Tab-separated table of C-alpha atoms in Angstrom:
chain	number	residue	atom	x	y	z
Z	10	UNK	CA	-2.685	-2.221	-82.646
Z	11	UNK	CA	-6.155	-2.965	-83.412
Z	12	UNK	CA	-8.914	-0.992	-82.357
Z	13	UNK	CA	-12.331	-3.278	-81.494
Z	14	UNK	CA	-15.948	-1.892	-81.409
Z	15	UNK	CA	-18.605	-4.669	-80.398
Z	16	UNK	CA	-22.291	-3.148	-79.749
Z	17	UNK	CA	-24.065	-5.051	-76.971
Z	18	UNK	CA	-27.581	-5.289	-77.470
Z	19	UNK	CA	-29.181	-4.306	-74.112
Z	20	UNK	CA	-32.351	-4.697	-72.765
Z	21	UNK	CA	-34.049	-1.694	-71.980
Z	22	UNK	CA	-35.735	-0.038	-68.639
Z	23	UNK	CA	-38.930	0.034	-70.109
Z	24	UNK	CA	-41.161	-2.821	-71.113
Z	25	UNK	CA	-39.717	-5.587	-73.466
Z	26	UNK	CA	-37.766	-3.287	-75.884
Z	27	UNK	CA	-33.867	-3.224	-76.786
Z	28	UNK	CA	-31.236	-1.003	-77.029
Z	29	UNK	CA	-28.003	-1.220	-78.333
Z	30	UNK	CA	-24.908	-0.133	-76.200
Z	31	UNK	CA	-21.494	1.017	-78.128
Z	32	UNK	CA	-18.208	-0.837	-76.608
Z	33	UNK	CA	-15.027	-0.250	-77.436
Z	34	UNK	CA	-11.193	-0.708	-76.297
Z	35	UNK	CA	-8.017	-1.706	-77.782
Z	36	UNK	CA	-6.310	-5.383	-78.941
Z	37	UNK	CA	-2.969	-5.304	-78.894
Z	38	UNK	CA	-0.686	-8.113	-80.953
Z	39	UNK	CA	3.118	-7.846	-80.769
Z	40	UNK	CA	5.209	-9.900	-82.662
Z	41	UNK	CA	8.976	-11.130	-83.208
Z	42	UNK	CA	11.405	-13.392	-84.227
Z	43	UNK	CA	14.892	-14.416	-85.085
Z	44	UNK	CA	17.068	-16.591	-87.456
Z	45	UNK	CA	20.167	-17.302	-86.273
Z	46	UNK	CA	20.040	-19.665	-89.554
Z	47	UNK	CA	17.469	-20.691	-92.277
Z	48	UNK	CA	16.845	-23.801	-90.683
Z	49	UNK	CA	15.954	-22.117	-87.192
Z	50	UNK	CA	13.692	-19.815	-85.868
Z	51	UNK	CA	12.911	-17.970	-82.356
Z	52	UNK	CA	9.824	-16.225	-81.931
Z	53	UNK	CA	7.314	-14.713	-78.950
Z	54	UNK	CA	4.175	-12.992	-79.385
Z	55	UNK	CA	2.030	-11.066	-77.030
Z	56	UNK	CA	-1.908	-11.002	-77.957
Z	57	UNK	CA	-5.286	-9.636	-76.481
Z	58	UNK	CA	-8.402	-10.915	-77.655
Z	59	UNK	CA	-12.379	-11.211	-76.278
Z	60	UNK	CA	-15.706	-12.245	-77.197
Z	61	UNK	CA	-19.204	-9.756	-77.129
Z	62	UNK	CA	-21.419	-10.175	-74.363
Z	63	UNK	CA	-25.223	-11.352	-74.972
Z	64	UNK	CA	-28.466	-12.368	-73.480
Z	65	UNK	CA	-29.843	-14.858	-72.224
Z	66	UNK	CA	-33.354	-16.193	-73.147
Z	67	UNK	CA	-35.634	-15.734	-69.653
Z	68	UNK	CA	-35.779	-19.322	-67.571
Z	69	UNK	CA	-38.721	-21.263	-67.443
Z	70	UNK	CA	-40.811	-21.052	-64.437
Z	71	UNK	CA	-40.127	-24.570	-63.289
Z	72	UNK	CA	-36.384	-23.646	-63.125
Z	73	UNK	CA	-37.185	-21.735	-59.938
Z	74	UNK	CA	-37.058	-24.358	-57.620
Z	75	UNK	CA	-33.345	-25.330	-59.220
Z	76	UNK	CA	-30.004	-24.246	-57.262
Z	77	UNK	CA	-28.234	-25.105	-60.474
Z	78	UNK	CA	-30.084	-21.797	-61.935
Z	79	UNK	CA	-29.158	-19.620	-59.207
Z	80	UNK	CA	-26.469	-17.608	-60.881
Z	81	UNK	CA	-29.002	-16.873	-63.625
Z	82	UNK	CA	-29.033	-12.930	-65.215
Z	83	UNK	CA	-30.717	-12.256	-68.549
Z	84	UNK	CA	-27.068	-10.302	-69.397
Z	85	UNK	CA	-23.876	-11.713	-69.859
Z	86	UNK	CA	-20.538	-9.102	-70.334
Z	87	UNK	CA	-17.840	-9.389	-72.706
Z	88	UNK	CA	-14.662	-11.891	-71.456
Z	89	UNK	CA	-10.946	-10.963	-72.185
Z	90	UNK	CA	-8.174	-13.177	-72.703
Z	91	UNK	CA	-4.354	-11.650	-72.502
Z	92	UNK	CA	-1.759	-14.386	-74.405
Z	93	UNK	CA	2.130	-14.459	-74.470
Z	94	UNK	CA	3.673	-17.330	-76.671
Z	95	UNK	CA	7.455	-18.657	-76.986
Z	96	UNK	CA	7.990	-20.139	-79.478
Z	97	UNK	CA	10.808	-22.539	-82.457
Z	98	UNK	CA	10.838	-23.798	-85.502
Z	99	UNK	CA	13.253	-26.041	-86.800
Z	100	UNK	CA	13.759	-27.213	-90.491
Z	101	UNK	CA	16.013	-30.018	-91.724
Z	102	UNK	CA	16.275	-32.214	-95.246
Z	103	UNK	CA	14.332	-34.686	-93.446
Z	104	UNK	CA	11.937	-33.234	-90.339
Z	105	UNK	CA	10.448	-29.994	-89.588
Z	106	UNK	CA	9.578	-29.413	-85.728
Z	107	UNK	CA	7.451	-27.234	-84.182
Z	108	UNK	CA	6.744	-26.015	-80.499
Z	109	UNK	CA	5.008	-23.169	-78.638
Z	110	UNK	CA	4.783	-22.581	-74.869
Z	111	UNK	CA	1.639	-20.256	-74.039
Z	112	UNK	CA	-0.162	-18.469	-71.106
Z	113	UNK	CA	-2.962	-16.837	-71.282
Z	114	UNK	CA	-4.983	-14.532	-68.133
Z	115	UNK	CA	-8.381	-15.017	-68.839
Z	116	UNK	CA	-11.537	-12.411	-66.987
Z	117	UNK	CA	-14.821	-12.161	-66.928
Z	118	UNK	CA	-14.963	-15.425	-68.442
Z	119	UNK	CA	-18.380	-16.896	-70.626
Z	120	UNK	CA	-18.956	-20.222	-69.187
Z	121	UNK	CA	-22.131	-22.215	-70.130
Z	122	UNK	CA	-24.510	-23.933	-67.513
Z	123	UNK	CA	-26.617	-26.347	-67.361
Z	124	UNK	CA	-29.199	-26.936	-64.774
Z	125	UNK	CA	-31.184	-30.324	-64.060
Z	126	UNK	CA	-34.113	-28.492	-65.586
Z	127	UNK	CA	-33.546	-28.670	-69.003
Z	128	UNK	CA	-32.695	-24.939	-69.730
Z	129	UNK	CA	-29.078	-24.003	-70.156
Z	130	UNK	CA	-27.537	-19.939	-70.133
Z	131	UNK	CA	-24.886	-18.264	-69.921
Z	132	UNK	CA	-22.607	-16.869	-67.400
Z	133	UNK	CA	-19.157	-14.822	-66.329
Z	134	UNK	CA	-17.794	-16.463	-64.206
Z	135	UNK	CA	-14.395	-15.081	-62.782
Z	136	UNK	CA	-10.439	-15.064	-63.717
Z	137	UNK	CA	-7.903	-18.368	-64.919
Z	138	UNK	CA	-5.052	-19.373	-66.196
Z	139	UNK	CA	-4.439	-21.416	-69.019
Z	140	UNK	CA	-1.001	-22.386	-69.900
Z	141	UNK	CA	0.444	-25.320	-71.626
Z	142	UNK	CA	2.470	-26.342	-74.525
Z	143	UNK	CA	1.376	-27.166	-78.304
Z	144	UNK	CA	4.172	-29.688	-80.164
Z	145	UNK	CA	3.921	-30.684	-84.240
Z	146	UNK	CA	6.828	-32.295	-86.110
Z	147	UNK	CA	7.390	-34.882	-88.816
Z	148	UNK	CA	9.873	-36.967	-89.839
Z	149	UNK	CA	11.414	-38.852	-92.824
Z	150	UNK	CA	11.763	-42.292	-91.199
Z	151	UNK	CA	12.924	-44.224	-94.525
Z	152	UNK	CA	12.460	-43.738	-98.439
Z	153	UNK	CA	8.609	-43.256	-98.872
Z	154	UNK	CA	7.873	-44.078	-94.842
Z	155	UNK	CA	6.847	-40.620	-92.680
Z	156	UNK	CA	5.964	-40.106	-89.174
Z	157	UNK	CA	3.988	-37.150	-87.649
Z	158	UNK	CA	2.898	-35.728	-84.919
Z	159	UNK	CA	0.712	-32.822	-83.475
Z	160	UNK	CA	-0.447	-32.778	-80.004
Z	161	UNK	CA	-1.410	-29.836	-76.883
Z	162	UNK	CA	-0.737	-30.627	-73.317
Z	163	UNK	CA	-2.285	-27.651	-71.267
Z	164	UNK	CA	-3.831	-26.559	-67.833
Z	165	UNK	CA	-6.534	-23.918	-67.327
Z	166	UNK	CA	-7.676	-23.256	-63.546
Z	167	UNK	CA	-9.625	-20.280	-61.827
Z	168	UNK	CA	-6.666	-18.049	-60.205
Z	169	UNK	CA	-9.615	-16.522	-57.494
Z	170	UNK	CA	-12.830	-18.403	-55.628
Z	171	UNK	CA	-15.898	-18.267	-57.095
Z	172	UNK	CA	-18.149	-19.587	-54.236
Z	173	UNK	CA	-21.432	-19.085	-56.742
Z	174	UNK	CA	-19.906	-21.574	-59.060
Z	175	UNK	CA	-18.428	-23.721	-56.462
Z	176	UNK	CA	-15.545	-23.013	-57.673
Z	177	UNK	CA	-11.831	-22.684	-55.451
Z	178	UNK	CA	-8.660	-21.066	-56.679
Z	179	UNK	CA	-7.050	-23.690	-58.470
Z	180	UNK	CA	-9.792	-25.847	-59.969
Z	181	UNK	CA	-9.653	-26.744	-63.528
Z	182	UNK	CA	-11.821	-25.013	-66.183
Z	183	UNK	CA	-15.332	-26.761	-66.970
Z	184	UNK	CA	-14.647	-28.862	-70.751
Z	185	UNK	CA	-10.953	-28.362	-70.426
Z	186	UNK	CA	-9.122	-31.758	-71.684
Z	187	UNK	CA	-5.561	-31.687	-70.521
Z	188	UNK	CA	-3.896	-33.887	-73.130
Z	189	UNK	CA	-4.858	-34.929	-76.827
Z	190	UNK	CA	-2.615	-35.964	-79.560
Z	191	UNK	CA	-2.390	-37.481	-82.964
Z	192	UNK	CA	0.159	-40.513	-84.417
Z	193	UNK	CA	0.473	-40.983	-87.869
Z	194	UNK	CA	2.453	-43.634	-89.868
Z	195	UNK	CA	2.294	-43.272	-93.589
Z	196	UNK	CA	3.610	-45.161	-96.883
Z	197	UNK	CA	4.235	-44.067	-100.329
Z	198	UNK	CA	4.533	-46.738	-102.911
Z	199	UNK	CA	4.304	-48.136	-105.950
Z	200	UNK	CA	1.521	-50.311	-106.257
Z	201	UNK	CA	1.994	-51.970	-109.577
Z	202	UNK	CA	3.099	-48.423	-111.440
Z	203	UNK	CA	0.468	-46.570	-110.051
Z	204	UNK	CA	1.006	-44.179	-107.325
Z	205	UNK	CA	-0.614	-45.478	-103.722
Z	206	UNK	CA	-0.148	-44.696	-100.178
Z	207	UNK	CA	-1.229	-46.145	-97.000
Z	208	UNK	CA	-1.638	-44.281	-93.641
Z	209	UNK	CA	-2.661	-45.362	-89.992
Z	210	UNK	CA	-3.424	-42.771	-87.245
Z	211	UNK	CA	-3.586	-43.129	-83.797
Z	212	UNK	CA	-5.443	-40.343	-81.755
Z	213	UNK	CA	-6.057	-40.083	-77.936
Z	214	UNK	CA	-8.408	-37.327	-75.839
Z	215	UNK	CA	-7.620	-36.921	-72.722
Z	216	UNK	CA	-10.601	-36.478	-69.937
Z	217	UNK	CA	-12.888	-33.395	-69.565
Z	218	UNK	CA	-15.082	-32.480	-66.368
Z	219	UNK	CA	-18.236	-30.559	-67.225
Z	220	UNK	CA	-18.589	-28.780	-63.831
Z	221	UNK	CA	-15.791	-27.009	-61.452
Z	222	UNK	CA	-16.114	-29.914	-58.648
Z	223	UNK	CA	-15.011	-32.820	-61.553
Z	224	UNK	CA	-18.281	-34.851	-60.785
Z	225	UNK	CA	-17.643	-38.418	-62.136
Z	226	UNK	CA	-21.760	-38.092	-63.189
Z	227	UNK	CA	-21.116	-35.447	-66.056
Z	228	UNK	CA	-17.711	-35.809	-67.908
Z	229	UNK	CA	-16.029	-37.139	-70.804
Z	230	UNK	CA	-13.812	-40.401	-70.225
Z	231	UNK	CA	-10.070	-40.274	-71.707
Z	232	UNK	CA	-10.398	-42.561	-75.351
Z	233	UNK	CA	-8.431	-43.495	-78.239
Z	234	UNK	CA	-9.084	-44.818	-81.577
Z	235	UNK	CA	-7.016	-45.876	-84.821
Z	236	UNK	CA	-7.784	-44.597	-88.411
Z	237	UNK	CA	-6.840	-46.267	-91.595
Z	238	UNK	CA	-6.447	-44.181	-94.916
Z	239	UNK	CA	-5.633	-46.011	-98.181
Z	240	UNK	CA	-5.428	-44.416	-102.135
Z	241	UNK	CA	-4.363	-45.264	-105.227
Z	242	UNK	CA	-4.252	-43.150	-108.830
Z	243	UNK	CA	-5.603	-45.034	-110.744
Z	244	UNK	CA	-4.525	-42.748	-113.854
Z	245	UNK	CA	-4.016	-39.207	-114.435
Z	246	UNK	CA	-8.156	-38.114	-113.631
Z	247	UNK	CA	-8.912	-40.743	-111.145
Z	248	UNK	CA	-7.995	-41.701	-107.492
Z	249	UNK	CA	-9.812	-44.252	-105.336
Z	250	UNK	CA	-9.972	-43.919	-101.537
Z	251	UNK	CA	-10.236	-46.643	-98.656
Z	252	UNK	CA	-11.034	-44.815	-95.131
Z	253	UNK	CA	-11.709	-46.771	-92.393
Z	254	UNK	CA	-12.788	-44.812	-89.135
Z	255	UNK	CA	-12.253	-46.689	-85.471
Z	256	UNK	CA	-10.375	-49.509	-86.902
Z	257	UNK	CA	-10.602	-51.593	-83.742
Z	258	UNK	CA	-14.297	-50.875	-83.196
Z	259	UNK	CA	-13.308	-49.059	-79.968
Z	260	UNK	CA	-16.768	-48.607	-78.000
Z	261	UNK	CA	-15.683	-46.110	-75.478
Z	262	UNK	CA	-17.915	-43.466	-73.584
Z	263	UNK	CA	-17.834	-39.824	-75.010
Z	264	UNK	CA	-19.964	-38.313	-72.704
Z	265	UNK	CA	-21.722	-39.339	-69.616
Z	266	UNK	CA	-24.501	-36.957	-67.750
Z	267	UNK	CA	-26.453	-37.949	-64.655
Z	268	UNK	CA	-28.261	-35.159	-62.905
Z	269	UNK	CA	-30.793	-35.258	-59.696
Z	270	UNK	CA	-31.775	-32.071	-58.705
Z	271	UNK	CA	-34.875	-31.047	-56.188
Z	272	UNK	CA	-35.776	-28.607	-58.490
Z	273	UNK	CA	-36.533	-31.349	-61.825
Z	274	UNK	CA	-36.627	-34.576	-62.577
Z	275	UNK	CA	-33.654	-36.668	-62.395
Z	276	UNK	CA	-31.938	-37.847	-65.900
Z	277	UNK	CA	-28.663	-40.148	-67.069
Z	278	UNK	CA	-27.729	-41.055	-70.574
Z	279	UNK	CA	-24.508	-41.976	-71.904
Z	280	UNK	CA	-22.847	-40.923	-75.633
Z	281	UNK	CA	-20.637	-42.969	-77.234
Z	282	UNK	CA	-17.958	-42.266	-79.883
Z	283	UNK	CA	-19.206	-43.613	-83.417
Z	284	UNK	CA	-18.643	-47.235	-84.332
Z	285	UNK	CA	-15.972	-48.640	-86.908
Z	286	UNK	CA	-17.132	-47.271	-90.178
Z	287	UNK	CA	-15.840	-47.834	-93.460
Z	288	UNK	CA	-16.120	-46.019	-96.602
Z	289	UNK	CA	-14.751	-46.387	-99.926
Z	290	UNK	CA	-14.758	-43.151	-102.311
Z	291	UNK	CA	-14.067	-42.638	-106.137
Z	292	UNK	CA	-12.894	-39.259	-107.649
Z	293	UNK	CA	-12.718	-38.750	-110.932
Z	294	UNK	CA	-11.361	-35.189	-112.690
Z	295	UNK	CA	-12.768	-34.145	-116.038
């Protein structure tokens, strides 16, 4: 058991001064496991964790006219999270394999907004539950050829309404993406008698909202992309490095924001993942 102590910095009843308030409580973390063999193990943990409160910088006057900065307080409270994992890992001559299954009760959670009028604060905002399942293995596929992969595939939704937020029971988490995952292929070899390898990745993100009611004006579309990796040692102080980033020049969305509020001016722009780039790097050891 592990005791916590944040100190809040308050602001104070009188004028513009601060005081600093002492919080404390206690973090639990439970662990255990089994081996029925060396080659397998069982294990569950049970977990508390937060995050200190803080304060928020005062809004703007021309933020008054804004719904979007309605839920606005200069003091935001510590959240709480409460996790329980279940977990194996298997070992062989030729893989190792990895999964956990988690849930987690969130309260008083910190969620950033963002209203049309520039400013942005912070804000609890209720209970969820996140839940979900994190996977990683890799595999000897033939002499010198490996496959790996590592990938989460998780929910998070408010368990109570939140009619300040907009929010109902059951709607996803602002910024929560559902799904991501990585794909990798890669070759040791002999090029010549120097040591070289080669190594392709394939990586998808899955779609994010950035407010409770999963406006199509201000999310993150799902993407993927391929990497490229290629080294050789040259000798016994050198290596040189091929990396190319976005091999197929994917131009795909990363964000997309479009707001029109009474209180400010309306505004849309669009970010986009970075371009192919390529790079070629040197390294020498002396």
């Amino acid at each position: 058991f592990k005791q916590k102590t944040a100190y809040e910095i308050m602001p104070s009843l009188v004028g513009s001064e601060m005081c600093i308030r002492d919080r404390s409580d206690t973090r639990p973390k439970l662990t255990a496991s089994y081996m029925p063999n060396e080659d397998l193990t069982f294990f569950a943990v049970s977990s508390a964790g937060y995050r200190p409160g803080g304060n928020n910088s005062a809004l703007p006057p021309f933020c008054a006219g804004d719904p979007e900065a309605n839920n606005f307080q200069r003091r935001y409270t510590s959240d709480k999270a409460e996790n329980t994992e279940f977990g194996v890992k298997a070992r062989g001559d030729s893989f190792n394999f990895n999964a956990t299954y988690f849930m987690i009760d969130w309260t008083d959670i910190q969620i950033g907004i963002a209203p049309a009028c520039g400013w942005s604060f912070s804000a609890n905002g209720g209970e969820a539950e996140t839940k979900g399942v994190e996977i990683d293995f890799d595999v000897e596929l033939a002499e010198g050829l490996y496959m790996d992969f590592a990938g989460s595939f998780m929910t998070a939704e408010t368990t109570i309404d939140m009619p300040s937020f907009g929010a109902s029971a059951g709607d996803s988490l602002p910024g929560t993406v559902e799904e991501q995952y990585n794909i990798g292929f890669s070759y040791d070899y002999a090029a010549g008698s120097k040591p070289a390898y080669a190594r392709l990745d394939y990586l998808y993100y899955g779609e994010s909202y950035a407010t409770f009611g999963q406006s199509e004006d201000q999310m993150s579309p799902a993407y993927e992309k391929f990497n490229l990796n290629w080294g050789v040692e040259l000798n016994e102080n050198s290596t040189l490095q091929l990396s190319i980033d976005n091999l197929m020049d994917n131009r795909t969305e990363a964000f997309k924001f479009s707001a029109d509020s009474p209180g400010w001016r309306p505004r849309n722009y669009l970010q986009w993942i970075p371009p192919r780039s390529v790079s070629l790097r040197y390294t020498y050891r002396y």
